[in-house]
Amino acid sequence: MTQRQIPHPGLDGVDRQIIAELSFDGRLSMRQLALQVHISRTAAHTRVQKLISHGVITGFGAQTDRKALGLNVSALVVVKIGDVAWGEIAAQLAQLPFVEKAQAVSGDIDIILTVSAPDHEQLSQAILRDIHTMPGVISTRSHLILDEIIGHAPGATPDAWH
C-alpha cells in the first residue's frame, strides 16, 4: 500500500481542471484537453506530464458498466478482521474472484469490499465461501447495491480545497 501523498503545493485551478477533464474522459487528446481548459497544447502536455511525475495522476483506465459485463448484482461487504496485518489480508481479499476493491475504513469495522457477480447465487458463494471463511476474517456483513450515482470527479468541484 502506498503512503498517502501530501497535495503538491504547485497545483492550481488549471491543474485541477485538467484532472477533472481526464477523470471524466481519460482518452482526451492533448489538443482536446487544451481546448477544454483554455491553454495551449504544449502547456496541456507539460502540465499532464508534471501531474504524472508528481504522482497526482496515477494512471488512465476505462470506466465500465458492470451489467454490460454480465455482473448483474453488486454488494458492499463490511469485513471485521482479527489480529492480522490489514495490508496482507486486504491484498488477499482483493485477489478473490468478483472483488473489485478493498478499502480500509475507520470505526468498528476494518475493511469494505466492493463485490460484483453475475447473479445472487455466485455473489453469495463469493461472500460465504471465499471472503467469510478467509483466515483472519472474524465477520462479514453484506449490503446489496440497489443503484449508483456518480458524483464529482476530483478537481471538478469549486476551488474550496486548495
PDB file of C-alpha atoms in Angstrom:
ATOM      1  CA  MET A   1       0.000   0.000   0.000  1.00  0.00           C
ATOM      2  CA  THR A   2       1.378   3.398  -0.887  1.00  0.00           C
ATOM      3  CA  GLN A   3       1.635   6.156   1.647  1.00  0.00           C
ATOM      4  CA  ARG A   4      -0.858   8.991   1.217  1.00  0.00           C
ATOM      5  CA  GLN A   5       0.826  11.847  -0.585  1.00  0.00           C
ATOM      6  CA  ILE A   6       0.586  15.461   0.505  1.00  0.00           C
ATOM      7  CA  PRO A   7      -1.025  17.583  -2.223  1.00  0.00           C
ATOM      8  CA  HIS A   8       1.605  19.195  -4.366  1.00  0.00           C
ATOM      9  CA  PRO A   9       1.775  22.893  -3.462  1.00  0.00           C
ATOM     10  CA  GLY A  10       2.083  23.901  -7.126  1.00  0.00           C
ATOM     11  CA  LEU A  11      -1.407  22.695  -8.116  1.00  0.00           C
ATOM     12  CA  ASP A  12      -3.612  25.474  -9.371  1.00  0.00           C
ATOM     13  CA  GLY A  13      -7.101  25.757 -10.810  1.00  0.00           C
ATOM     14  CA  VAL A  14      -5.925  24.746 -14.298  1.00  0.00           C
ATOM     15  CA  ASP A  15      -4.271  21.615 -12.934  1.00  0.00           C
ATOM     16  CA  ARG A  16      -7.460  20.686 -11.081  1.00  0.00           C
ATOM     17  CA  GLN A  17      -9.495  21.341 -14.233  1.00  0.00           C
ATOM     18  CA  ILE A  18      -7.146  19.046 -16.194  1.00  0.00           C
ATOM     19  CA  ILE A  19      -7.598  16.355 -13.533  1.00  0.00           C
ATOM     20  CA  ALA A  20     -11.387  16.749 -13.696  1.00  0.00           C
ATOM     21  CA  GLU A  21     -11.458  16.538 -17.514  1.00  0.00           C
ATOM     22  CA  LEU A  22      -9.209  13.465 -17.590  1.00  0.00           C
ATOM     23  CA  SER A  23     -11.219  11.828 -14.799  1.00  0.00           C
ATOM     24  CA  PHE A  24     -14.314  12.234 -16.931  1.00  0.00           C
ATOM     25  CA  ASP A  25     -12.618  11.125 -20.179  1.00  0.00           C
ATOM     26  CA  GLY A  26      -9.120   9.665 -19.961  1.00  0.00           C
ATOM     27  CA  ARG A  27      -8.982   9.332 -23.763  1.00  0.00           C
ATOM     28  CA  LEU A  28      -8.931  13.073 -24.445  1.00  0.00           C
ATOM     29  CA  SER A  29      -6.189  14.080 -26.841  1.00  0.00           C
ATOM     30  CA  MET A  30      -3.852  16.841 -25.721  1.00  0.00           C
ATOM     31  CA  ARG A  31      -5.469  19.087 -28.319  1.00  0.00           C
ATOM     32  CA  GLN A  32      -8.974  18.408 -26.963  1.00  0.00           C
ATOM     33  CA  LEU A  33      -7.789  18.809 -23.373  1.00  0.00           C
ATOM     34  CA  ALA A  34      -6.090  22.109 -24.188  1.00  0.00           C
ATOM     35  CA  LEU A  35      -9.272  23.424 -25.807  1.00  0.00           C
ATOM     36  CA  GLN A  36     -11.400  22.433 -22.834  1.00  0.00           C
ATOM     37  CA  VAL A  37      -9.141  24.080 -20.244  1.00  0.00           C
ATOM     38  CA  HIS A  38      -8.239  27.055 -22.467  1.00  0.00           C
ATOM     39  CA  ILE A  39      -4.465  26.597 -22.657  1.00  0.00           C
ATOM     40  CA  SER A  40      -2.055  25.664 -25.459  1.00  0.00           C
ATOM     41  CA  ARG A  41      -1.474  22.033 -26.419  1.00  0.00           C
ATOM     42  CA  THR A  42       2.143  22.330 -25.278  1.00  0.00           C
ATOM     43  CA  ALA A  43       1.076  23.720 -21.902  1.00  0.00           C
ATOM     44  CA  ALA A  44      -1.500  20.917 -21.524  1.00  0.00           C
ATOM     45  CA  HIS A  45       1.127  18.278 -22.300  1.00  0.00           C
ATOM     46  CA  THR A  46       3.636  19.838 -19.890  1.00  0.00           C
ATOM     47  CA  ARG A  47       1.061  20.045 -17.095  1.00  0.00           C
ATOM     48  CA  VAL A  48      -0.147  16.460 -17.608  1.00  0.00           C
ATOM     49  CA  GLN A  49       3.449  15.198 -17.511  1.00  0.00           C
ATOM     50  CA  LYS A  50       4.046  17.199 -14.300  1.00  0.00           C
ATOM     51  CA  LEU A  51       0.909  15.741 -12.726  1.00  0.00           C
ATOM     52  CA  ILE A  52       2.071  12.225 -13.637  1.00  0.00           C
ATOM     53  CA  SER A  53       5.632  12.753 -12.379  1.00  0.00           C
ATOM     54  CA  HIS A  54       4.367  14.152  -9.060  1.00  0.00           C
ATOM     55  CA  GLY A  55       2.068  11.160  -8.578  1.00  0.00           C
ATOM     56  CA  VAL A  56      -1.126  13.211  -8.811  1.00  0.00           C
ATOM     57  CA  ILE A  57      -2.292  11.288 -11.882  1.00  0.00           C
ATOM     58  CA  THR A  58      -1.538   7.628 -11.205  1.00  0.00           C
ATOM     59  CA  GLY A  59      -2.978   6.054 -14.340  1.00  0.00           C
ATOM     60  CA  PHE A  60      -5.640   6.042 -17.005  1.00  0.00           C
ATOM     61  CA  GLY A  61      -8.395   3.465 -17.277  1.00  0.00           C
ATOM     62  CA  ALA A  62     -11.721   2.655 -18.827  1.00  0.00           C
ATOM     63  CA  GLN A  63     -14.942   3.160 -16.932  1.00  0.00           C
ATOM     64  CA  THR A  64     -17.151   0.121 -17.372  1.00  0.00           C
ATOM     65  CA  ASP A  65     -20.781  -0.825 -16.936  1.00  0.00           C
ATOM     66  CA  ARG A  66     -20.930  -3.842 -14.622  1.00  0.00           C
ATOM     67  CA  LYS A  67     -24.218  -5.098 -16.082  1.00  0.00           C
ATOM     68  CA  ALA A  68     -22.876  -4.891 -19.635  1.00  0.00           C
ATOM     69  CA  LEU A  69     -20.060  -7.157 -18.420  1.00  0.00           C
ATOM     70  CA  GLY A  70     -22.589  -9.627 -17.004  1.00  0.00           C
ATOM     71  CA  LEU A  71     -22.037  -8.573 -13.386  1.00  0.00           C
ATOM     72  CA  ASN A  72     -25.682  -8.047 -12.513  1.00  0.00           C
ATOM     73  CA  VAL A  73     -25.511  -7.838  -8.722  1.00  0.00           C
ATOM     74  CA  SER A  74     -23.119  -5.890  -6.511  1.00  0.00           C
ATOM     75  CA  ALA A  75     -22.640  -5.538  -2.787  1.00  0.00           C
ATOM     76  CA  LEU A  76     -20.603  -3.666  -0.251  1.00  0.00           C
ATOM     77  CA  VAL A  77     -19.200  -6.256   2.126  1.00  0.00           C
ATOM     78  CA  VAL A  78     -18.202  -4.970   5.547  1.00  0.00           C
ATOM     79  CA  VAL A  79     -15.369  -7.087   6.954  1.00  0.00           C
ATOM     80  CA  LYS A  80     -14.100  -7.222  10.515  1.00  0.00           C
ATOM     81  CA  ILE A  81     -10.651  -8.773  10.833  1.00  0.00           C
ATOM     82  CA  GLY A  82      -8.756 -10.264  13.736  1.00  0.00           C
ATOM     83  CA  ASP A  83      -5.164  -9.815  14.774  1.00  0.00           C
ATOM     84  CA  VAL A  84      -3.741  -9.767  11.245  1.00  0.00           C
ATOM     85  CA  ALA A  85      -1.999  -7.084   9.215  1.00  0.00           C
ATOM     86  CA  TRP A  86      -4.516  -5.049   7.201  1.00  0.00           C
ATOM     87  CA  GLY A  87      -2.288  -4.866   4.133  1.00  0.00           C
ATOM     88  CA  GLU A  88      -1.781  -8.617   3.946  1.00  0.00           C
ATOM     89  CA  ILE A  89      -5.424  -9.619   4.335  1.00  0.00           C
ATOM     90  CA  ALA A  90      -6.639  -6.776   2.102  1.00  0.00           C
ATOM     91  CA  ALA A  91      -4.271  -7.930  -0.646  1.00  0.00           C
ATOM     92  CA  GLN A  92      -5.590 -11.499  -0.308  1.00  0.00           C
ATOM     93  CA  LEU A  93      -9.209 -10.316  -0.360  1.00  0.00           C
ATOM     94  CA  ALA A  94      -8.578  -8.098  -3.397  1.00  0.00           C
ATOM     95  CA  GLN A  95      -7.317 -11.135  -5.333  1.00  0.00           C
ATOM     96  CA  LEU A  96     -10.545 -13.108  -4.853  1.00  0.00           C
ATOM     97  CA  PRO A  97     -12.912 -13.562  -7.796  1.00  0.00           C
ATOM     98  CA  PHE A  98     -15.518 -10.783  -8.099  1.00  0.00           C
ATOM     99  CA  VAL A  99     -13.780  -8.458  -5.587  1.00  0.00           C
ATOM    100  CA  GLU A 100     -13.325  -5.046  -7.229  1.00  0.00           C
ATOM    101  CA  LYS A 101     -11.908  -3.008  -4.365  1.00  0.00           C
ATOM    102  CA  ALA A 102     -10.778  -3.293  -0.736  1.00  0.00           C
ATOM    103  CA  GLN A 103     -10.766  -0.160   1.414  1.00  0.00           C
ATOM    104  CA  ALA A 104      -9.566   0.356   4.993  1.00  0.00           C
ATOM    105  CA  VAL A 105     -12.135   2.296   6.996  1.00  0.00           C
ATOM    106  CA  SER A 106     -12.398   3.788  10.441  1.00  0.00           C
ATOM    107  CA  GLY A 107     -14.859   2.845  13.148  1.00  0.00           C
ATOM    108  CA  ASP A 108     -15.922  -0.562  14.363  1.00  0.00           C
ATOM    109  CA  ILE A 109     -15.223  -2.258  11.030  1.00  0.00           C
ATOM    110  CA  ASP A 110     -11.925  -2.729   9.241  1.00  0.00           C
ATOM    111  CA  ILE A 111     -12.462  -3.251   5.511  1.00  0.00           C
ATOM    112  CA  ILE A 112     -15.183  -2.528   2.971  1.00  0.00           C
ATOM    113  CA  LEU A 113     -15.117  -4.634  -0.179  1.00  0.00           C
ATOM    114  CA  THR A 114     -16.950  -3.869  -3.397  1.00  0.00           C
ATOM    115  CA  VAL A 115     -18.008  -7.208  -4.858  1.00  0.00           C
ATOM    116  CA  SER A 116     -19.870  -7.791  -8.149  1.00  0.00           C
ATOM    117  CA  ALA A 117     -21.033 -11.122  -9.573  1.00  0.00           C
ATOM    118  CA  PRO A 118     -23.254 -12.408 -12.378  1.00  0.00           C
ATOM    119  CA  ASP A 119     -26.086 -13.403 -10.039  1.00  0.00           C
ATOM    120  CA  HIS A 120     -27.146 -13.628  -6.394  1.00  0.00           C
ATOM    121  CA  GLU A 121     -26.032 -17.242  -6.080  1.00  0.00           C
ATOM    122  CA  GLN A 122     -22.468 -16.515  -7.209  1.00  0.00           C
ATOM    123  CA  LEU A 123     -22.344 -13.366  -5.081  1.00  0.00           C
ATOM    124  CA  SER A 124     -23.473 -15.365  -2.061  1.00  0.00           C
ATOM    125  CA  GLN A 125     -20.879 -18.060  -2.742  1.00  0.00           C
ATOM    126  CA  ALA A 126     -18.115 -15.458  -3.103  1.00  0.00           C
ATOM    127  CA  ILE A 127     -19.055 -13.867   0.213  1.00  0.00           C
ATOM    128  CA  LEU A 128     -19.723 -17.041   2.216  1.00  0.00           C
ATOM    129  CA  ARG A 129     -17.133 -19.372   0.686  1.00  0.00           C
ATOM    130  CA  ASP A 130     -14.259 -17.052  -0.206  1.00  0.00           C
ATOM    131  CA  ILE A 131     -14.477 -13.947   1.959  1.00  0.00           C
ATOM    132  CA  HIS A 132     -16.167 -15.070   5.174  1.00  0.00           C
ATOM    133  CA  THR A 133     -14.021 -18.189   5.561  1.00  0.00           C
ATOM    134  CA  MET A 134     -10.670 -16.499   4.864  1.00  0.00           C
ATOM    135  CA  PRO A 135      -8.285 -16.908   7.816  1.00  0.00           C
ATOM    136  CA  GLY A 136      -8.207 -13.648   9.759  1.00  0.00           C
ATOM    137  CA  VAL A 137     -11.775 -12.640   8.874  1.00  0.00           C
ATOM    138  CA  ILE A 138     -13.921 -12.509  12.013  1.00  0.00           C
ATOM    139  CA  SER A 139     -17.217 -11.447  10.454  1.00  0.00           C
ATOM    140  CA  THR A 140     -18.844 -10.043   7.339  1.00  0.00           C
ATOM    141  CA  ARG A 141     -21.986  -8.053   6.718  1.00  0.00           C
ATOM    142  CA  SER A 142     -23.268  -7.510   3.189  1.00  0.00           C
ATOM    143  CA  HIS A 143     -25.279  -4.666   1.707  1.00  0.00           C
ATOM    144  CA  LEU A 144     -26.666  -5.031  -1.836  1.00  0.00           C
ATOM    145  CA  ILE A 145     -26.097  -2.029  -4.076  1.00  0.00           C
ATOM    146  CA  LEU A 146     -29.503  -1.121  -5.484  1.00  0.00           C
ATOM    147  CA  ASP A 147     -28.470   1.898  -7.532  1.00  0.00           C
ATOM    148  CA  GLU A 148     -25.391   4.018  -8.049  1.00  0.00           C
ATOM    149  CA  ILE A 149     -24.980   7.678  -8.946  1.00  0.00           C
ATOM    150  CA  ILE A 150     -21.587   9.049  -9.866  1.00  0.00           C
ATOM    151  CA  GLY A 151     -20.580  12.232  -8.050  1.00  0.00           C
ATOM    152  CA  HIS A 152     -17.924  14.804  -8.893  1.00  0.00           C
ATOM    153  CA  ALA A 153     -14.566  13.831 -10.322  1.00  0.00           C
ATOM    154  CA  PRO A 154     -11.580  15.052  -8.283  1.00  0.00           C
ATOM    155  CA  GLY A 155     -10.989  18.667  -9.215  1.00  0.00           C
ATOM    156  CA  ALA A 156     -14.490  19.177 -10.635  1.00  0.00           C
ATOM    157  CA  THR A 157     -15.877  20.851  -7.527  1.00  0.00           C
ATOM    158  CA  PRO A 158     -15.351  24.543  -6.763  1.00  0.00           C
ATOM    159  CA  ASP A 159     -11.905  25.643  -5.596  1.00  0.00           C
ATOM    160  CA  ALA A 160     -12.757  25.084  -1.946  1.00  0.00           C
ATOM    161  CA  TRP A 161      -9.948  22.592  -1.340  1.00  0.00           C
ATOM    162  CA  HIS A 162      -6.749  24.401  -2.191  1.00  0.00           C
TER     163      HIS A 162
END
